[in-house]
């Protein structure tokens, strides 16, 4: 996978690249709000559904942020880290990678962009030296848990993120091939 690739569809050109210092944290935050709005409407308060631009900047500082661009518009994102540090008691092996804030503009759902960003996250985590990726999401978001399970993720535990969410998370892990191409 060429991580700086450009794909052309019937009416759009999407470029996936690293988030740049001149990119808009506010625009990224608004994308996250739109992408996670369905979860919030269902009563699942994902942090990305309400975080501030300052929160977004803080979360960006913890890993590599990648964005999918359609012209000047951010239409997708994912942030990766490997190895990734988690709180004491988090049910994951040491040294594994993680990603967060995987988001796709609602109008782009069903185009394969989410899968493309997931593949990018897994490739970057493997390139950074981790052989496992661990993530978590709302245990109530069964459609999302199923989406990850169809892509090789298996439940390994549960976690509660205190007062930033209103749900228990299911922690999912996937073994990565050390030969994962970039």
PDB file of C-alpha atoms in Angstrom:
ATOM      1  CA  UNK A   1       0.000   0.000   0.000  1.00  0.00           C
ATOM      2  CA  UNK A   2       1.373   3.386  -0.956  1.00  0.00           C
ATOM      3  CA  UNK A   3       0.445   5.529   2.024  1.00  0.00           C
ATOM      4  CA  UNK A   4       0.772   8.759   0.079  1.00  0.00           C
ATOM      5  CA  UNK A   5      -1.379   7.458  -2.741  1.00  0.00           C
ATOM      6  CA  UNK A   6      -4.077   9.312  -4.577  1.00  0.00           C
ATOM      7  CA  UNK A   7      -7.176   7.433  -5.675  1.00  0.00           C
ATOM      8  CA  UNK A   8      -9.525   8.771  -8.286  1.00  0.00           C
ATOM      9  CA  UNK A   9     -13.173   7.826  -8.290  1.00  0.00           C
ATOM     10  CA  UNK A  10     -16.055   8.792 -10.559  1.00  0.00           C
ATOM     11  CA  UNK A  11     -16.218  12.363  -9.252  1.00  0.00           C
ATOM     12  CA  UNK A  12     -13.585  12.799  -6.550  1.00  0.00           C
ATOM     13  CA  UNK A  13      -9.891  12.520  -5.923  1.00  0.00           C
ATOM     14  CA  UNK A  14      -8.892  11.440  -2.423  1.00  0.00           C
ATOM     15  CA  UNK A  15      -5.335  11.849  -1.170  1.00  0.00           C
ATOM     16  CA  UNK A  16      -4.223  10.240   2.100  1.00  0.00           C
ATOM     17  CA  UNK A  17      -1.322  11.979   3.819  1.00  0.00           C
ATOM     18  CA  UNK A  18       0.055  13.007   7.206  1.00  0.00           C
ATOM     19  CA  UNK A  19      -1.710  15.832   9.003  1.00  0.00           C
ATOM     20  CA  UNK A  20       0.435  18.947   8.487  1.00  0.00           C
ATOM     21  CA  UNK A  21       1.123  21.761  10.952  1.00  0.00           C
ATOM     22  CA  UNK A  22      -0.754  24.151   8.645  1.00  0.00           C
ATOM     23  CA  UNK A  23      -3.847  21.902   8.497  1.00  0.00           C
ATOM     24  CA  UNK A  24      -6.872  23.026  10.465  1.00  0.00           C
ATOM     25  CA  UNK A  25      -7.363  21.346  13.839  1.00  0.00           C
ATOM     26  CA  UNK A  26     -10.797  22.996  13.902  1.00  0.00           C
ATOM     27  CA  UNK A  27     -11.740  21.384  10.560  1.00  0.00           C
ATOM     28  CA  UNK A  28     -10.521  18.015  11.841  1.00  0.00           C
ATOM     29  CA  UNK A  29     -12.525  18.433  15.060  1.00  0.00           C
ATOM     30  CA  UNK A  30     -15.692  19.225  13.104  1.00  0.00           C
ATOM     31  CA  UNK A  31     -15.157  16.115  10.950  1.00  0.00           C
ATOM     32  CA  UNK A  32     -14.883  14.037  14.140  1.00  0.00           C
ATOM     33  CA  UNK A  33     -18.106  15.569  15.471  1.00  0.00           C
ATOM     34  CA  UNK A  34     -19.952  14.742  12.218  1.00  0.00           C
ATOM     35  CA  UNK A  35     -18.503  11.239  11.981  1.00  0.00           C
ATOM     36  CA  UNK A  36     -19.431  10.349  15.560  1.00  0.00           C
ATOM     37  CA  UNK A  37     -22.809  12.149  15.598  1.00  0.00           C
ATOM     38  CA  UNK A  38     -24.754   8.927  14.927  1.00  0.00           C
ATOM     39  CA  UNK A  39     -23.219   7.362  18.038  1.00  0.00           C
ATOM     40  CA  UNK A  40     -24.117  10.410  20.119  1.00  0.00           C
ATOM     41  CA  UNK A  41     -27.669  10.343  18.735  1.00  0.00           C
ATOM     42  CA  UNK A  42     -27.894   6.690  19.835  1.00  0.00           C
ATOM     43  CA  UNK A  43     -26.868   7.742  23.355  1.00  0.00           C
ATOM     44  CA  UNK A  44     -23.225   6.629  23.130  1.00  0.00           C
ATOM     45  CA  UNK A  45     -21.057   9.579  24.107  1.00  0.00           C
ATOM     46  CA  UNK A  46     -17.807   8.964  22.235  1.00  0.00           C
ATOM     47  CA  UNK A  47     -15.202  11.577  23.214  1.00  0.00           C
ATOM     48  CA  UNK A  48     -14.745  12.430  19.521  1.00  0.00           C
ATOM     49  CA  UNK A  49     -18.400  13.498  19.356  1.00  0.00           C
ATOM     50  CA  UNK A  50     -17.832  16.476  21.639  1.00  0.00           C
ATOM     51  CA  UNK A  51     -14.090  17.122  22.044  1.00  0.00           C
ATOM     52  CA  UNK A  52     -12.736  20.632  21.633  1.00  0.00           C
ATOM     53  CA  UNK A  53     -10.046  21.642  19.137  1.00  0.00           C
ATOM     54  CA  UNK A  54      -7.639  21.724  22.119  1.00  0.00           C
ATOM     55  CA  UNK A  55      -8.576  18.114  22.919  1.00  0.00           C
ATOM     56  CA  UNK A  56      -8.012  17.195  19.274  1.00  0.00           C
ATOM     57  CA  UNK A  57      -4.579  18.843  19.313  1.00  0.00           C
ATOM     58  CA  UNK A  58      -3.672  16.952  22.489  1.00  0.00           C
ATOM     59  CA  UNK A  59      -4.754  13.628  20.970  1.00  0.00           C
ATOM     60  CA  UNK A  60      -2.792  14.409  17.775  1.00  0.00           C
ATOM     61  CA  UNK A  61       0.338  14.937  19.865  1.00  0.00           C
ATOM     62  CA  UNK A  62       0.158  11.313  21.038  1.00  0.00           C
ATOM     63  CA  UNK A  63       0.713   9.723  17.611  1.00  0.00           C
ATOM     64  CA  UNK A  64       0.824  10.108  13.849  1.00  0.00           C
ATOM     65  CA  UNK A  65      -2.329  11.655  12.459  1.00  0.00           C
ATOM     66  CA  UNK A  66      -3.276  10.768   8.886  1.00  0.00           C
ATOM     67  CA  UNK A  67      -5.996  12.496   6.894  1.00  0.00           C
ATOM     68  CA  UNK A  68      -7.918  11.709   3.737  1.00  0.00           C
ATOM     69  CA  UNK A  69      -8.281  14.870   1.693  1.00  0.00           C
ATOM     70  CA  UNK A  70     -10.726  15.730  -1.068  1.00  0.00           C
ATOM     71  CA  UNK A  71      -9.258  18.989  -2.308  1.00  0.00           C
ATOM     72  CA  UNK A  72      -8.952  21.137   0.816  1.00  0.00           C
ATOM     73  CA  UNK A  73     -11.582  19.198   2.758  1.00  0.00           C
ATOM     74  CA  UNK A  74     -10.667  16.595   5.371  1.00  0.00           C
ATOM     75  CA  UNK A  75     -13.003  13.647   4.719  1.00  0.00           C
ATOM     76  CA  UNK A  76     -11.342  10.996   6.867  1.00  0.00           C
ATOM     77  CA  UNK A  77      -8.744  10.531   9.574  1.00  0.00           C
ATOM     78  CA  UNK A  78      -6.969   8.088  11.850  1.00  0.00           C
ATOM     79  CA  UNK A  79      -4.222   8.568  14.441  1.00  0.00           C
ATOM     80  CA  UNK A  80      -1.739   5.760  15.163  1.00  0.00           C
ATOM     81  CA  UNK A  81       0.878   5.042  17.823  1.00  0.00           C
ATOM     82  CA  UNK A  82       3.307   2.183  18.414  1.00  0.00           C
ATOM     83  CA  UNK A  83       4.218   1.194  20.959  1.00  0.00           C
ATOM     84  CA  UNK A  84       1.273   2.788  22.707  1.00  0.00           C
ATOM     85  CA  UNK A  85       1.014   3.535  26.431  1.00  0.00           C
ATOM     86  CA  UNK A  86      -2.247   2.828  28.248  1.00  0.00           C
ATOM     87  CA  UNK A  87      -3.436   3.225  31.836  1.00  0.00           C
ATOM     88  CA  UNK A  88      -2.569   0.632  34.479  1.00  0.00           C
ATOM     89  CA  UNK A  89      -5.028  -2.255  34.260  1.00  0.00           C
ATOM     90  CA  UNK A  90      -5.931  -1.749  30.596  1.00  0.00           C
ATOM     91  CA  UNK A  91      -6.325  -5.283  29.188  1.00  0.00           C
ATOM     92  CA  UNK A  92      -3.621  -5.281  26.501  1.00  0.00           C
ATOM     93  CA  UNK A  93      -0.132  -6.699  26.145  1.00  0.00           C
ATOM     94  CA  UNK A  94       2.814  -4.315  26.434  1.00  0.00           C
ATOM     95  CA  UNK A  95       4.470  -3.100  23.251  1.00  0.00           C
ATOM     96  CA  UNK A  96       1.446  -3.246  21.006  1.00  0.00           C
ATOM     97  CA  UNK A  97       0.265  -0.452  18.764  1.00  0.00           C
ATOM     98  CA  UNK A  98      -3.047   1.321  18.711  1.00  0.00           C
ATOM     99  CA  UNK A  99      -5.089   3.776  16.695  1.00  0.00           C
ATOM    100  CA  UNK A 100      -7.918   6.112  17.549  1.00  0.00           C
ATOM    101  CA  UNK A 101     -10.292   8.625  16.036  1.00  0.00           C
ATOM    102  CA  UNK A 102     -10.809   6.564  12.896  1.00  0.00           C
ATOM    103  CA  UNK A 103     -13.439   8.714  11.229  1.00  0.00           C
ATOM    104  CA  UNK A 104     -15.019   9.100   7.807  1.00  0.00           C
ATOM    105  CA  UNK A 105     -17.214  11.938   6.603  1.00  0.00           C
ATOM    106  CA  UNK A 106     -20.783  10.561   6.702  1.00  0.00           C
ATOM    107  CA  UNK A 107     -21.288  11.269   2.970  1.00  0.00           C
ATOM    108  CA  UNK A 108     -18.240   9.055   2.246  1.00  0.00           C
ATOM    109  CA  UNK A 109     -19.489   5.965   4.097  1.00  0.00           C
ATOM    110  CA  UNK A 110     -19.640   2.887   1.922  1.00  0.00           C
ATOM    111  CA  UNK A 111     -16.841   4.076  -0.384  1.00  0.00           C
ATOM    112  CA  UNK A 112     -14.129   1.932   1.200  1.00  0.00           C
ATOM    113  CA  UNK A 113     -12.408   4.926   2.789  1.00  0.00           C
ATOM    114  CA  UNK A 114     -12.808   3.523   6.324  1.00  0.00           C
ATOM    115  CA  UNK A 115     -11.226   0.241   5.269  1.00  0.00           C
ATOM    116  CA  UNK A 116      -8.427   2.156   3.525  1.00  0.00           C
ATOM    117  CA  UNK A 117      -7.721   4.154   6.714  1.00  0.00           C
ATOM    118  CA  UNK A 118      -7.816   0.962   8.802  1.00  0.00           C
ATOM    119  CA  UNK A 119      -5.306  -0.700   6.462  1.00  0.00           C
ATOM    120  CA  UNK A 120      -3.095   2.390   6.695  1.00  0.00           C
ATOM    121  CA  UNK A 121      -3.246   2.323  10.512  1.00  0.00           C
ATOM    122  CA  UNK A 122      -2.289  -1.359  10.599  1.00  0.00           C
ATOM    123  CA  UNK A 123       0.550  -0.797   8.111  1.00  0.00           C
ATOM    124  CA  UNK A 124       1.969   2.118  10.088  1.00  0.00           C
ATOM    125  CA  UNK A 125       1.740   0.222  13.385  1.00  0.00           C
ATOM    126  CA  UNK A 126       3.613  -2.720  11.839  1.00  0.00           C
ATOM    127  CA  UNK A 127       6.195  -0.346  10.325  1.00  0.00           C
ATOM    128  CA  UNK A 128       6.701   1.179  13.786  1.00  0.00           C
ATOM    129  CA  UNK A 129       7.582  -2.296  15.100  1.00  0.00           C
ATOM    130  CA  UNK A 130       4.421  -3.641  16.745  1.00  0.00           C
ATOM    131  CA  UNK A 131       3.073  -7.078  15.866  1.00  0.00           C
ATOM    132  CA  UNK A 132      -0.290  -6.467  17.537  1.00  0.00           C
ATOM    133  CA  UNK A 133      -2.840  -3.685  17.407  1.00  0.00           C
ATOM    134  CA  UNK A 134      -5.276  -3.073  20.250  1.00  0.00           C
ATOM    135  CA  UNK A 135      -8.266  -0.736  20.112  1.00  0.00           C
ATOM    136  CA  UNK A 136     -11.447  -0.198  22.055  1.00  0.00           C
ATOM    137  CA  UNK A 137     -14.929   0.982  21.248  1.00  0.00           C
ATOM    138  CA  UNK A 138     -18.348   1.083  22.863  1.00  0.00           C
ATOM    139  CA  UNK A 139     -19.654  -2.384  23.648  1.00  0.00           C
ATOM    140  CA  UNK A 140     -23.076  -0.972  22.688  1.00  0.00           C
ATOM    141  CA  UNK A 141     -21.884  -0.113  19.148  1.00  0.00           C
ATOM    142  CA  UNK A 142     -22.465  -3.659  17.931  1.00  0.00           C
ATOM    143  CA  UNK A 143     -22.290  -2.658  14.255  1.00  0.00           C
ATOM    144  CA  UNK A 144     -18.825  -1.196  14.843  1.00  0.00           C
ATOM    145  CA  UNK A 145     -17.633  -4.166  16.906  1.00  0.00           C
ATOM    146  CA  UNK A 146     -18.875  -6.480  14.119  1.00  0.00           C
ATOM    147  CA  UNK A 147     -17.050  -4.359  11.487  1.00  0.00           C
ATOM    148  CA  UNK A 148     -13.763  -4.804  13.374  1.00  0.00           C
ATOM    149  CA  UNK A 149     -14.353  -8.504  13.979  1.00  0.00           C
ATOM    150  CA  UNK A 150     -14.902  -9.071  10.233  1.00  0.00           C
ATOM    151  CA  UNK A 151     -11.445  -7.537   9.786  1.00  0.00           C
ATOM    152  CA  UNK A 152      -9.712  -9.925  12.178  1.00  0.00           C
ATOM    153  CA  UNK A 153     -10.091  -8.181  15.553  1.00  0.00           C
ATOM    154  CA  UNK A 154     -11.014 -10.338  18.557  1.00  0.00           C
ATOM    155  CA  UNK A 155     -12.304  -9.241  21.969  1.00  0.00           C
ATOM    156  CA  UNK A 156      -9.735  -9.491  24.794  1.00  0.00           C
ATOM    157  CA  UNK A 157     -11.403  -7.564  27.622  1.00  0.00           C
ATOM    158  CA  UNK A 158     -13.375  -4.535  28.688  1.00  0.00           C
ATOM    159  CA  UNK A 159     -12.472  -1.064  29.908  1.00  0.00           C
ATOM    160  CA  UNK A 160     -14.211   2.029  31.253  1.00  0.00           C
ATOM    161  CA  UNK A 161     -12.747   5.438  30.349  1.00  0.00           C
ATOM    162  CA  UNK A 162     -14.064   7.207  33.446  1.00  0.00           C
ATOM    163  CA  UNK A 163     -16.079  10.326  32.803  1.00  0.00           C
ATOM    164  CA  UNK A 164     -15.160  10.983  29.144  1.00  0.00           C
ATOM    165  CA  UNK A 165     -17.600   8.346  27.854  1.00  0.00           C
ATOM    166  CA  UNK A 166     -20.876   6.951  29.144  1.00  0.00           C
ATOM    167  CA  UNK A 167     -20.333   3.291  28.237  1.00  0.00           C
ATOM    168  CA  UNK A 168     -18.134   0.284  28.826  1.00  0.00           C
ATOM    169  CA  UNK A 169     -15.650  -0.337  26.032  1.00  0.00           C
ATOM    170  CA  UNK A 170     -14.859  -3.650  24.453  1.00  0.00           C
ATOM    171  CA  UNK A 171     -11.111  -4.029  23.877  1.00  0.00           C
ATOM    172  CA  UNK A 172     -10.210  -5.719  20.587  1.00  0.00           C
ATOM    173  CA  UNK A 173      -6.854  -7.031  19.360  1.00  0.00           C
ATOM    174  CA  UNK A 174      -5.461  -8.178  16.026  1.00  0.00           C
ATOM    175  CA  UNK A 175      -2.172  -9.899  15.241  1.00  0.00           C
ATOM    176  CA  UNK A 176      -0.309  -8.064  12.483  1.00  0.00           C
ATOM    177  CA  UNK A 177       1.953  -9.610   9.919  1.00  0.00           C
ATOM    178  CA  UNK A 178       5.506  -8.336  10.248  1.00  0.00           C
ATOM    179  CA  UNK A 179       5.527  -8.239   6.449  1.00  0.00           C
ATOM    180  CA  UNK A 180       2.644  -5.735   6.259  1.00  0.00           C
ATOM    181  CA  UNK A 181       3.433  -3.559   3.242  1.00  0.00           C
ATOM    182  CA  UNK A 182       3.433   0.208   3.361  1.00  0.00           C
TER     183      UNK A 182
END
